[in-house]
Tab-separated table of C-alpha atoms (C1' of nucleotides) in Angstrom:
chain	number	residue	atom	x	y	z
F	334	UNK	CA	128.443	-122.867	277.771
F	335	UNK	CA	127.327	-120.438	275.151
F	336	UNK	CA	129.730	-118.082	273.523
F	337	UNK	CA	129.092	-115.886	270.549
F	338	UNK	CA	130.034	-117.207	267.141
F	339	UNK	CA	132.571	-115.070	265.400
F	340	UNK	CA	132.173	-111.538	266.718
F	341	UNK	CA	131.453	-109.976	263.357
F	342	UNK	CA	128.387	-112.034	262.597
F	343	UNK	CA	127.230	-111.716	266.182
F	344	UNK	CA	127.392	-107.955	265.936
F	345	UNK	CA	125.464	-108.055	262.691
F	346	UNK	CA	122.681	-110.011	264.388
F	347	UNK	CA	122.561	-107.525	267.239
F	348	UNK	CA	122.307	-104.619	264.854
F	349	UNK	CA	119.535	-106.330	262.945
F	350	UNK	CA	117.510	-106.528	266.130
F	351	UNK	CA	118.346	-103.039	267.325
F	352	UNK	CA	117.071	-101.633	264.058
F	353	UNK	CA	113.638	-102.965	264.992
F	354	UNK	CA	113.336	-100.812	268.097
F	355	UNK	CA	110.812	-98.108	267.285
F	356	UNK	CA	111.412	-94.454	267.944
F	357	UNK	CA	110.502	-93.413	271.442
F	358	UNK	CA	111.123	-96.832	272.979
F	359	UNK	CA	114.110	-98.491	274.639
F	360	UNK	CA	115.464	-102.008	275.089
F	361	UNK	CA	118.091	-103.419	277.433
F	362	UNK	CA	121.320	-105.215	276.595
F	363	UNK	CA	120.096	-108.351	278.325
F	364	UNK	CA	116.796	-108.209	276.503
F	365	UNK	CA	118.550	-108.214	273.149
F	366	UNK	CA	120.857	-111.005	274.267
F	367	UNK	CA	117.851	-113.117	275.229
F	368	UNK	CA	116.448	-112.924	271.726
F	369	UNK	CA	119.492	-114.413	270.039
F	370	UNK	CA	119.429	-118.213	269.925
F	371	UNK	CA	122.615	-119.965	271.058
F	372	UNK	CA	124.340	-122.037	268.336
F	373	UNK	CA	123.769	-125.285	270.214
F	374	UNK	CA	120.174	-124.463	271.040
F	375	UNK	CA	120.723	-124.946	274.761
F	376	UNK	CA	119.812	-121.979	276.913
F	377	UNK	CA	121.822	-121.706	280.120
F	378	UNK	CA	119.943	-120.378	283.168
F	379	UNK	CA	121.903	-117.151	283.225
F	380	UNK	CA	121.550	-116.642	279.502
F	381	UNK	CA	121.063	-112.921	279.331
F	382	UNK	CA	123.869	-112.320	281.788
F	383	UNK	CA	126.261	-113.982	279.429
F	384	UNK	CA	125.260	-112.088	276.352
F	385	UNK	CA	124.706	-108.626	277.752
F	386	UNK	CA	128.384	-107.684	277.623
F	387	UNK	CA	128.641	-108.835	274.045
F	388	UNK	CA	125.651	-106.777	273.120
F	389	UNK	CA	127.352	-103.836	274.760
F	390	UNK	CA	130.431	-104.559	272.708
F	391	UNK	CA	128.362	-104.643	269.561
F	392	UNK	CA	126.898	-101.255	270.421
F	393	UNK	CA	130.356	-99.912	271.044
F	394	UNK	CA	131.334	-100.814	267.506
F	395	UNK	CA	128.159	-99.677	265.830
F	396	UNK	CA	128.915	-98.281	262.379
F	397	UNK	CA	127.814	-94.725	261.810
F	398	UNK	CA	125.460	-93.761	259.046
F	399	UNK	CA	123.659	-97.079	258.801
F	400	UNK	CA	120.598	-95.965	260.659
F	401	UNK	CA	121.178	-98.135	263.667
F	402	UNK	CA	119.387	-96.566	266.635
F	403	UNK	CA	122.091	-97.463	269.144
F	404	UNK	CA	120.795	-94.871	271.557
F	405	UNK	CA	117.704	-96.979	272.240
F	406	UNK	CA	119.698	-99.665	274.034
F	407	UNK	CA	120.292	-99.001	277.732
F	408	UNK	CA	121.178	-101.043	280.818
F	409	UNK	CA	118.829	-103.023	283.019
F	410	UNK	CA	118.496	-100.187	285.496
F	411	UNK	CA	117.027	-97.909	282.880
F	412	UNK	CA	120.075	-95.707	282.670
F	413	UNK	CA	122.309	-94.611	279.869
F	414	UNK	CA	125.239	-96.946	280.261
F	415	UNK	CA	128.063	-95.001	278.708
F	416	UNK	CA	130.625	-93.610	281.141
F	417	UNK	CA	128.967	-90.902	283.163
F	418	UNK	CA	129.828	-87.450	281.918
F	419	UNK	CA	131.260	-88.727	278.658
F	420	UNK	CA	130.317	-87.017	275.390
F	421	UNK	CA	128.633	-90.190	274.242
F	422	UNK	CA	126.451	-90.337	277.330
F	423	UNK	CA	125.075	-86.846	276.938
F	424	UNK	CA	124.609	-87.395	273.227
F	425	UNK	CA	122.581	-90.530	273.885
F	426	UNK	CA	120.405	-88.771	276.420
F	427	UNK	CA	119.787	-85.905	274.039
F	428	UNK	CA	118.866	-88.256	271.210
F	429	UNK	CA	116.370	-90.072	273.427
F	430	UNK	CA	114.854	-86.880	274.749
F	431	UNK	CA	114.426	-85.745	271.166
F	432	UNK	CA	112.317	-88.852	270.633
F	433	UNK	CA	110.083	-87.788	273.490
F	434	UNK	CA	111.536	-90.018	276.185
F	435	UNK	CA	111.591	-88.539	279.664
F	436	UNK	CA	114.265	-89.184	282.275
F	437	UNK	CA	113.618	-89.262	286.006
F	438	UNK	CA	115.483	-86.881	288.232
F	439	UNK	CA	117.927	-89.692	288.848
F	440	UNK	CA	118.548	-90.146	285.144
F	441	UNK	CA	116.452	-93.240	284.688
F	442	UNK	CA	113.893	-94.257	282.084
F	443	UNK	CA	110.637	-95.908	283.124
F	444	UNK	CA	110.360	-99.232	281.292
F	445	UNK	CA	106.657	-99.389	282.006
F	446	UNK	CA	106.243	-96.404	279.760
F	447	UNK	CA	109.062	-96.592	277.251
F	448	UNK	CA	110.153	-100.238	277.355
F	449	UNK	CA	110.108	-102.151	274.078
F	450	UNK	CA	107.986	-105.287	273.953
F	451	UNK	CA	109.893	-106.743	271.044
F	452	UNK	CA	109.211	-107.159	267.342
F	453	UNK	CA	106.095	-108.767	265.918
F	454	UNK	CA	105.788	-112.520	266.139
F	455	UNK	CA	105.974	-112.771	262.378
F	456	UNK	CA	109.274	-110.957	262.315
F	457	UNK	CA	110.652	-113.154	265.082
F	458	UNK	CA	109.603	-116.325	263.310
F	459	UNK	CA	111.038	-115.110	260.068
F	460	UNK	CA	114.446	-114.485	261.606
F	461	UNK	CA	114.429	-117.289	264.153
F	462	UNK	CA	114.745	-115.093	267.229
F	463	UNK	CA	113.203	-115.724	270.611
F	464	UNK	CA	110.516	-113.389	271.919
F	465	UNK	CA	112.039	-111.003	274.453
F	466	UNK	CA	110.830	-110.107	277.889
F	467	UNK	CA	107.903	-107.743	277.804
F	468	UNK	CA	107.794	-104.611	279.893
F	469	UNK	CA	104.083	-104.064	279.576
F	470	UNK	CA	100.985	-106.132	279.030
F	471	UNK	CA	99.984	-106.084	275.405
F	472	UNK	CA	96.665	-104.631	276.460
F	473	UNK	CA	98.514	-101.600	277.735
F	474	UNK	CA	100.660	-101.295	274.672
F	475	UNK	CA	99.626	-98.178	272.774
F	476	UNK	CA	100.423	-99.924	269.506
F	477	UNK	CA	97.982	-102.749	270.200
F	478	UNK	CA	95.175	-100.603	271.505
F	479	UNK	CA	93.198	-99.950	268.378
F	480	UNK	CA	94.076	-103.190	266.690
F	481	UNK	CA	90.706	-104.599	267.600
G	1274	DC	C1'	152.252	-113.498	277.586
G	1275	DG	C1'	149.534	-112.108	282.176
G	1276	DT	C1'	146.412	-108.337	283.564
G	1277	DT	C1'	142.916	-105.092	283.221
G	1278	DT	C1'	138.849	-103.235	281.289
G	1279	DG	C1'	134.238	-102.852	279.653
G	1280	DA	C1'	127.844	-99.129	276.517
G	1281	DC	C1'	126.251	-105.997	281.728
G	1282	DT	C1'	123.359	-108.402	285.120
G	1283	DA	C1'	121.450	-111.065	289.010
G	1284	DC	C1'	121.725	-111.483	293.731
G	1285	DG	C1'	122.682	-110.711	298.548
G	1286	DC	C1'	122.826	-107.253	302.332
B	732	DC	C1'	116.499	-98.446	297.231
B	733	DG	C1'	121.731	-98.272	297.002
B	734	DC	C1'	126.151	-100.714	296.983
B	735	DG	C1'	129.307	-104.429	296.508
B	736	DT	C1'	130.342	-108.862	294.302
B	737	DA	C1'	130.750	-112.750	291.362
B	738	DG	C1'	130.600	-114.419	286.752
B	739	DC	C1'	131.276	-113.659	281.880
B	740	DC	C1'	134.863	-113.193	277.810
B	741	DA	C1'	136.875	-110.529	273.865
B	742	DA	C1'	140.130	-106.836	273.370
B	743	DA	C1'	143.255	-103.813	274.599
B	744	DC	C1'	147.241	-102.944	277.184
DNA sequence: CGTTTGACTACGC
DNA sequence: CGCGTAGCCAAAC
């Protein structure tokens, strides 16, 4: 069974990945967890379920002033996952709206529009991370459109 | 110490 | 869809 190595280094890895999320896009806790290779190299079937809480923990202890876009990580339902009505929750929503992200009337973000497809393959290879789940076909990705 | 909690998620109804 | 539940584990009580 996979468990995170010492929490400090695990958090550092999470932050490294979160910093790659571009403005105006969002990732999920489970998506981040899926990118981080387990120490023993064996991926359990419910891999992202195991890591999602730890990713949440890492977000909870995000250092301020280091440019980590913590607001771009949300839960699998597309909602801000901080306690409803908390100062942090409204702050996160405001930050995302400032980046141009729109919320549905039920407070959800459409992954088809704003979901992050992960870093470039080069970056993944360089750091040894797994490619994450994609929310859109690359053909539909605005970033890939005029790549030719 | 035992219990509860938490920025989670997949799954079954 | 929404809601409840099981499973996870480090941290805080």
